[in-house]
Amino acid sequence: MAKKRAFEIAFVGLKPGLHEFNFDLEDQFFIDKDVQDMTHPKAHVKMTLEKNSGFMLLKFEVGGSAAVHCDRCGNPLNIDLWDDFKMLVKMVENADEMNEQEEDPDVFYISRGESHINVEDWIYEFVMLSVPLQNMCSPEKMGGPQCNNEVLEKLKEMEQQQNEHNANNLWKGLDKFKNN
Ligand SMILES: [Zn+2]
């Protein structure tokens, strides 16, 4: 699946109706994209292409897993990638112009003369959008061995120091006020 051509869909040759494409993405795909905040991602994308005259409806179903770090304590975590996305591809005469004007991110234009469509960027984008925004140890693991106590202690300490520092500054500010 490392081959670029794998993402080129020759849709001209397809009959009207539904067609299924499957993409298995592993480390190398993400290394090439310089993805750094997750390791050993494995994603499977099932793409369904519904060909109609004048437009195509693409549906991407993302599944998979990756290793990330807990936002709270930094412990390694495994997460599931799971989501689906749709893309409407319309064939028009002035595709570039239409793409510039289109505000809906789920609509894309290609020119009528086109025979192939490259879905690599969409697949990458949709896999990345399937990564949860926040990664945290589950509530029952927080404070337990899974949600590293030492790190949490340090964070608490730093927070306390910060608060004391802020309090000192506040007093300093008041002193200045008093002197005036
Ligand atoms: Zn944690």
PDB file of C-alpha atoms and ligand atoms in Angstrom:
ATOM      1  CA  MET A   1       0.000   0.000   0.000  1.00  0.00           C
ATOM      2  CA  ALA A   2       3.047   2.244  -0.014  1.00  0.00           C
ATOM      3  CA  LYS A   3       2.675   2.743  -3.757  1.00  0.00           C
ATOM      4  CA  LYS A   4       1.246   6.103  -4.703  1.00  0.00           C
ATOM      5  CA  ARG A   5      -0.773   4.506  -7.466  1.00  0.00           C
ATOM      6  CA  ALA A   6      -2.813   2.582  -4.938  1.00  0.00           C
ATOM      7  CA  PHE A   7      -4.621   5.810  -4.108  1.00  0.00           C
ATOM      8  CA  GLU A   8      -5.386   6.662  -7.721  1.00  0.00           C
ATOM      9  CA  ILE A   9      -8.908   5.590  -8.538  1.00  0.00           C
ATOM     10  CA  ALA A  10      -9.578   5.191 -12.246  1.00  0.00           C
ATOM     11  CA  PHE A  11     -13.237   6.011 -11.985  1.00  0.00           C
ATOM     12  CA  VAL A  12     -13.896   6.391 -15.725  1.00  0.00           C
ATOM     13  CA  GLY A  13     -13.755   2.636 -16.111  1.00  0.00           C
ATOM     14  CA  LEU A  14     -16.292   2.041 -13.347  1.00  0.00           C
ATOM     15  CA  LYS A  15     -19.911   1.210 -14.021  1.00  0.00           C
ATOM     16  CA  PRO A  16     -22.558   3.404 -12.395  1.00  0.00           C
ATOM     17  CA  GLY A  17     -23.335   2.185  -8.889  1.00  0.00           C
ATOM     18  CA  LEU A  18     -21.420   1.132  -5.808  1.00  0.00           C
ATOM     19  CA  HIS A  19     -17.761   0.127  -5.723  1.00  0.00           C
ATOM     20  CA  GLU A  20     -15.657  -0.780  -2.722  1.00  0.00           C
ATOM     21  CA  PHE A  21     -11.957  -0.028  -2.166  1.00  0.00           C
ATOM     22  CA  ASN A  22      -9.900  -1.021   0.843  1.00  0.00           C
ATOM     23  CA  PHE A  23      -6.769   0.629   2.157  1.00  0.00           C
ATOM     24  CA  ASP A  24      -4.529  -0.744   4.872  1.00  0.00           C
ATOM     25  CA  LEU A  25      -2.235   1.889   6.294  1.00  0.00           C
ATOM     26  CA  GLU A  26       0.659   1.042   8.545  1.00  0.00           C
ATOM     27  CA  ASP A  27       3.747   2.729   9.979  1.00  0.00           C
ATOM     28  CA  GLN A  28       5.374   3.765   6.715  1.00  0.00           C
ATOM     29  CA  PHE A  29       2.350   5.708   5.492  1.00  0.00           C
ATOM     30  CA  PHE A  30       2.384   7.809   8.667  1.00  0.00           C
ATOM     31  CA  ILE A  31       6.169   8.147   8.753  1.00  0.00           C
ATOM     32  CA  ASP A  32       6.026   9.579   5.228  1.00  0.00           C
ATOM     33  CA  LYS A  33       3.482  12.114   6.488  1.00  0.00           C
ATOM     34  CA  ASP A  34       5.678  12.991   9.466  1.00  0.00           C
ATOM     35  CA  VAL A  35       3.050  12.017  12.032  1.00  0.00           C
ATOM     36  CA  GLN A  36       4.762  12.217  15.411  1.00  0.00           C
ATOM     37  CA  ASP A  37       2.168  12.209  18.141  1.00  0.00           C
ATOM     38  CA  MET A  38       1.148   8.615  17.719  1.00  0.00           C
ATOM     39  CA  THR A  39       3.141   5.452  17.226  1.00  0.00           C
ATOM     40  CA  HIS A  40       2.383   2.194  15.452  1.00  0.00           C
ATOM     41  CA  PRO A  41      -0.823   3.428  13.921  1.00  0.00           C
ATOM     42  CA  LYS A  42      -2.715   0.803  12.001  1.00  0.00           C
ATOM     43  CA  ALA A  43      -5.680   2.016  10.067  1.00  0.00           C
ATOM     44  CA  HIS A  44      -8.072   0.380   7.730  1.00  0.00           C
ATOM     45  CA  VAL A  45     -10.140   2.544   5.462  1.00  0.00           C
ATOM     46  CA  LYS A  46     -13.041   1.114   3.551  1.00  0.00           C
ATOM     47  CA  MET A  47     -14.027   3.490   0.808  1.00  0.00           C
ATOM     48  CA  THR A  48     -17.335   3.110  -0.964  1.00  0.00           C
ATOM     49  CA  LEU A  49     -17.644   4.969  -4.224  1.00  0.00           C
ATOM     50  CA  GLU A  50     -21.099   5.530  -5.627  1.00  0.00           C
ATOM     51  CA  LYS A  51     -20.781   6.519  -9.233  1.00  0.00           C
ATOM     52  CA  ASN A  52     -23.536   8.596 -10.739  1.00  0.00           C
ATOM     53  CA  SER A  53     -23.624  10.676 -13.880  1.00  0.00           C
ATOM     54  CA  GLY A  54     -22.097  14.046 -13.026  1.00  0.00           C
ATOM     55  CA  PHE A  55     -21.086  13.252  -9.470  1.00  0.00           C
ATOM     56  CA  MET A  56     -19.653  10.601  -7.162  1.00  0.00           C
ATOM     57  CA  LEU A  57     -20.379  10.025  -3.522  1.00  0.00           C
ATOM     58  CA  LEU A  58     -17.420   8.751  -1.529  1.00  0.00           C
ATOM     59  CA  LYS A  59     -17.843   7.275   1.898  1.00  0.00           C
ATOM     60  CA  PHE A  60     -14.799   6.546   4.041  1.00  0.00           C
ATOM     61  CA  GLU A  61     -15.100   4.217   7.016  1.00  0.00           C
ATOM     62  CA  VAL A  62     -12.041   4.417   9.243  1.00  0.00           C
ATOM     63  CA  GLY A  63     -11.109   1.719  11.706  1.00  0.00           C
ATOM     64  CA  GLY A  64      -7.883   0.902  13.509  1.00  0.00           C
ATOM     65  CA  SER A  65      -5.703   1.574  16.495  1.00  0.00           C
ATOM     66  CA  ALA A  66      -2.667   3.572  17.551  1.00  0.00           C
ATOM     67  CA  ALA A  67      -0.480   4.190  20.565  1.00  0.00           C
ATOM     68  CA  VAL A  68      -0.531   7.676  22.046  1.00  0.00           C
ATOM     69  CA  HIS A  69       0.214   9.266  25.401  1.00  0.00           C
ATOM     70  CA  CYS A  70      -2.207  10.234  28.126  1.00  0.00           C
ATOM     71  CA  ASP A  71      -2.611  14.042  28.034  1.00  0.00           C
ATOM     72  CA  ARG A  72      -2.784  14.068  31.797  1.00  0.00           C
ATOM     73  CA  CYS A  73       0.121  11.898  32.922  1.00  0.00           C
ATOM     74  CA  GLY A  74       2.034  10.970  29.794  1.00  0.00           C
ATOM     75  CA  ASN A  75       1.554   7.230  30.164  1.00  0.00           C
ATOM     76  CA  PRO A  76       1.321   5.219  26.958  1.00  0.00           C
ATOM     77  CA  LEU A  77      -2.219   4.439  25.869  1.00  0.00           C
ATOM     78  CA  ASN A  78      -3.840   2.491  23.091  1.00  0.00           C
ATOM     79  CA  ILE A  79      -6.652   4.189  21.291  1.00  0.00           C
ATOM     80  CA  ASP A  80      -9.150   3.084  18.699  1.00  0.00           C
ATOM     81  CA  LEU A  81      -9.561   4.927  15.461  1.00  0.00           C
ATOM     82  CA  TRP A  82     -13.151   4.872  14.458  1.00  0.00           C
ATOM     83  CA  ASP A  83     -15.226   7.270  12.395  1.00  0.00           C
ATOM     84  CA  ASP A  84     -16.715   7.792   8.981  1.00  0.00           C
ATOM     85  CA  PHE A  85     -16.691  10.624   6.491  1.00  0.00           C
ATOM     86  CA  LYS A  86     -18.389  11.553   3.246  1.00  0.00           C
ATOM     87  CA  MET A  87     -17.186  13.446   0.243  1.00  0.00           C
ATOM     88  CA  LEU A  88     -19.226  14.638  -2.696  1.00  0.00           C
ATOM     89  CA  VAL A  89     -17.213  14.870  -5.887  1.00  0.00           C
ATOM     90  CA  LYS A  90     -18.881  16.803  -8.686  1.00  0.00           C
ATOM     91  CA  MET A  91     -17.735  16.827 -12.281  1.00  0.00           C
ATOM     92  CA  VAL A  92     -17.832  20.317 -13.732  1.00  0.00           C
ATOM     93  CA  GLU A  93     -16.213  22.390 -16.503  1.00  0.00           C
ATOM     94  CA  ASN A  94     -14.394  24.875 -14.278  1.00  0.00           C
ATOM     95  CA  ALA A  95     -13.215  22.697 -11.386  1.00  0.00           C
ATOM     96  CA  ASP A  96     -10.397  24.940 -10.101  1.00  0.00           C
ATOM     97  CA  GLU A  97     -12.620  27.969  -9.950  1.00  0.00           C
ATOM     98  CA  MET A  98     -15.402  26.017  -8.249  1.00  0.00           C
ATOM     99  CA  ASN A  99     -13.014  24.588  -5.653  1.00  0.00           C
ATOM    100  CA  GLU A 100     -11.820  28.081  -4.823  1.00  0.00           C
ATOM    101  CA  GLN A 101     -15.361  29.274  -4.234  1.00  0.00           C
ATOM    102  CA  GLU A 102     -16.704  26.207  -2.417  1.00  0.00           C
ATOM    103  CA  GLU A 103     -16.960  26.650   1.328  1.00  0.00           C
ATOM    104  CA  ASP A 104     -18.271  23.193   2.167  1.00  0.00           C
ATOM    105  CA  PRO A 105     -15.216  21.023   2.973  1.00  0.00           C
ATOM    106  CA  ASP A 106     -17.180  17.903   2.000  1.00  0.00           C
ATOM    107  CA  VAL A 107     -17.622  18.997  -1.604  1.00  0.00           C
ATOM    108  CA  PHE A 108     -14.900  18.754  -4.217  1.00  0.00           C
ATOM    109  CA  TYR A 109     -14.925  19.456  -7.947  1.00  0.00           C
ATOM    110  CA  ILE A 110     -13.041  17.720 -10.710  1.00  0.00           C
ATOM    111  CA  SER A 111     -13.096  18.627 -14.350  1.00  0.00           C
ATOM    112  CA  ARG A 112     -15.212  16.583 -16.730  1.00  0.00           C
ATOM    113  CA  GLY A 113     -12.180  15.435 -18.678  1.00  0.00           C
ATOM    114  CA  GLU A 114     -10.631  13.797 -15.598  1.00  0.00           C
ATOM    115  CA  SER A 115     -10.287  10.013 -15.552  1.00  0.00           C
ATOM    116  CA  HIS A 116      -8.596   9.438 -12.184  1.00  0.00           C
ATOM    117  CA  ILE A 117      -9.028  10.786  -8.720  1.00  0.00           C
ATOM    118  CA  ASN A 118      -6.377  10.617  -6.028  1.00  0.00           C
ATOM    119  CA  VAL A 119      -7.846   9.907  -2.615  1.00  0.00           C
ATOM    120  CA  GLU A 120      -4.608   9.827  -0.595  1.00  0.00           C
ATOM    121  CA  ASP A 121      -4.986  13.259   1.032  1.00  0.00           C
ATOM    122  CA  TRP A 122      -8.568  12.557   2.052  1.00  0.00           C
ATOM    123  CA  ILE A 123      -7.656   9.191   3.500  1.00  0.00           C
ATOM    124  CA  TYR A 124      -4.837  10.752   5.489  1.00  0.00           C
ATOM    125  CA  GLU A 125      -7.008  13.631   6.672  1.00  0.00           C
ATOM    126  CA  PHE A 126      -9.876  11.365   7.692  1.00  0.00           C
ATOM    127  CA  VAL A 127      -7.634   8.944   9.577  1.00  0.00           C
ATOM    128  CA  MET A 128      -6.131  11.878  11.482  1.00  0.00           C
ATOM    129  CA  LEU A 129      -9.611  13.236  12.214  1.00  0.00           C
ATOM    130  CA  SER A 130     -10.479   9.839  13.712  1.00  0.00           C
ATOM    131  CA  VAL A 131      -7.877  10.340  16.430  1.00  0.00           C
ATOM    132  CA  PRO A 132      -9.647  11.525  19.594  1.00  0.00           C
ATOM    133  CA  LEU A 133      -8.842  15.153  20.486  1.00  0.00           C
ATOM    134  CA  GLN A 134      -8.140  14.230  24.059  1.00  0.00           C
ATOM    135  CA  ASN A 135      -6.391  11.073  25.122  1.00  0.00           C
ATOM    136  CA  MET A 136      -6.729  10.215  28.761  1.00  0.00           C
ATOM    137  CA  CYS A 137      -6.385   7.183  30.952  1.00  0.00           C
ATOM    138  CA  SER A 138      -9.857   5.880  31.712  1.00  0.00           C
ATOM    139  CA  PRO A 139     -11.397   7.264  34.945  1.00  0.00           C
ATOM    140  CA  GLU A 140     -10.807   4.014  36.836  1.00  0.00           C
ATOM    141  CA  LYS A 141      -7.123   4.125  35.890  1.00  0.00           C
ATOM    142  CA  MET A 142      -6.536   7.744  36.879  1.00  0.00           C
ATOM    143  CA  GLY A 143      -4.352   7.898  39.940  1.00  0.00           C
ATOM    144  CA  GLY A 144      -3.769   4.172  39.643  1.00  0.00           C
ATOM    145  CA  PRO A 145      -0.617   2.581  38.297  1.00  0.00           C
ATOM    146  CA  GLN A 146      -1.798   3.354  34.765  1.00  0.00           C
ATOM    147  CA  CYS A 147      -2.111   7.085  35.348  1.00  0.00           C
ATOM    148  CA  ASN A 148       1.373   7.666  36.689  1.00  0.00           C
ATOM    149  CA  ASN A 149       1.241   8.922  40.280  1.00  0.00           C
ATOM    150  CA  GLU A 150       4.748  10.331  40.265  1.00  0.00           C
ATOM    151  CA  VAL A 151       4.055  12.535  37.291  1.00  0.00           C
ATOM    152  CA  LEU A 152       0.756  13.651  38.777  1.00  0.00           C
ATOM    153  CA  GLU A 153       2.517  14.555  42.052  1.00  0.00           C
ATOM    154  CA  LYS A 154       5.029  16.668  40.121  1.00  0.00           C
ATOM    155  CA  LEU A 155       2.275  18.394  38.194  1.00  0.00           C
ATOM    156  CA  LYS A 156       0.478  19.180  41.443  1.00  0.00           C
ATOM    157  CA  GLU A 157       3.691  20.542  42.944  1.00  0.00           C
ATOM    158  CA  MET A 158       4.306  22.772  39.936  1.00  0.00           C
ATOM    159  CA  GLU A 159       0.749  24.016  40.065  1.00  0.00           C
ATOM    160  CA  GLN A 160       1.148  24.861  43.741  1.00  0.00           C
ATOM    161  CA  GLN A 161       4.388  26.734  43.094  1.00  0.00           C
ATOM    162  CA  GLN A 162       2.706  28.629  40.320  1.00  0.00           C
ATOM    163  CA  ASN A 163      -0.149  29.595  42.640  1.00  0.00           C
ATOM    164  CA  GLU A 164       2.251  30.758  45.343  1.00  0.00           C
ATOM    165  CA  HIS A 165       4.173  32.730  42.774  1.00  0.00           C
ATOM    166  CA  ASN A 166       0.968  34.368  41.570  1.00  0.00           C
ATOM    167  CA  ALA A 167      -0.045  35.140  45.155  1.00  0.00           C
ATOM    168  CA  ASN A 168       3.349  36.785  45.807  1.00  0.00           C
ATOM    169  CA  ASN A 169       2.988  38.881  42.720  1.00  0.00           C
ATOM    170  CA  LEU A 170      -0.436  39.926  43.853  1.00  0.00           C
ATOM    171  CA  TRP A 171       0.980  41.126  47.203  1.00  0.00           C
ATOM    172  CA  LYS A 172       3.791  42.918  45.427  1.00  0.00           C
ATOM    173  CA  GLY A 173       1.219  44.629  43.268  1.00  0.00           C
ATOM    174  CA  LEU A 174      -0.712  45.693  46.354  1.00  0.00           C
ATOM    175  CA  ASP A 175       2.445  46.999  48.020  1.00  0.00           C
ATOM    176  CA  LYS A 176       3.156  49.173  45.050  1.00  0.00           C
ATOM    177  CA  PHE A 177      -0.361  50.453  45.230  1.00  0.00           C
ATOM    178  CA  LYS A 178       0.080  51.242  48.942  1.00  0.00           C
ATOM    179  CA  ASN A 179       3.311  53.203  48.363  1.00  0.00           C
ATOM    180  CA  ASN A 180       1.702  55.502  45.906  1.00  0.00           C
TER     181      ASN A 180
HETATM  182 ZN    ZN B   1      -2.933   9.045  32.533  1.00  0.00          ZN
END
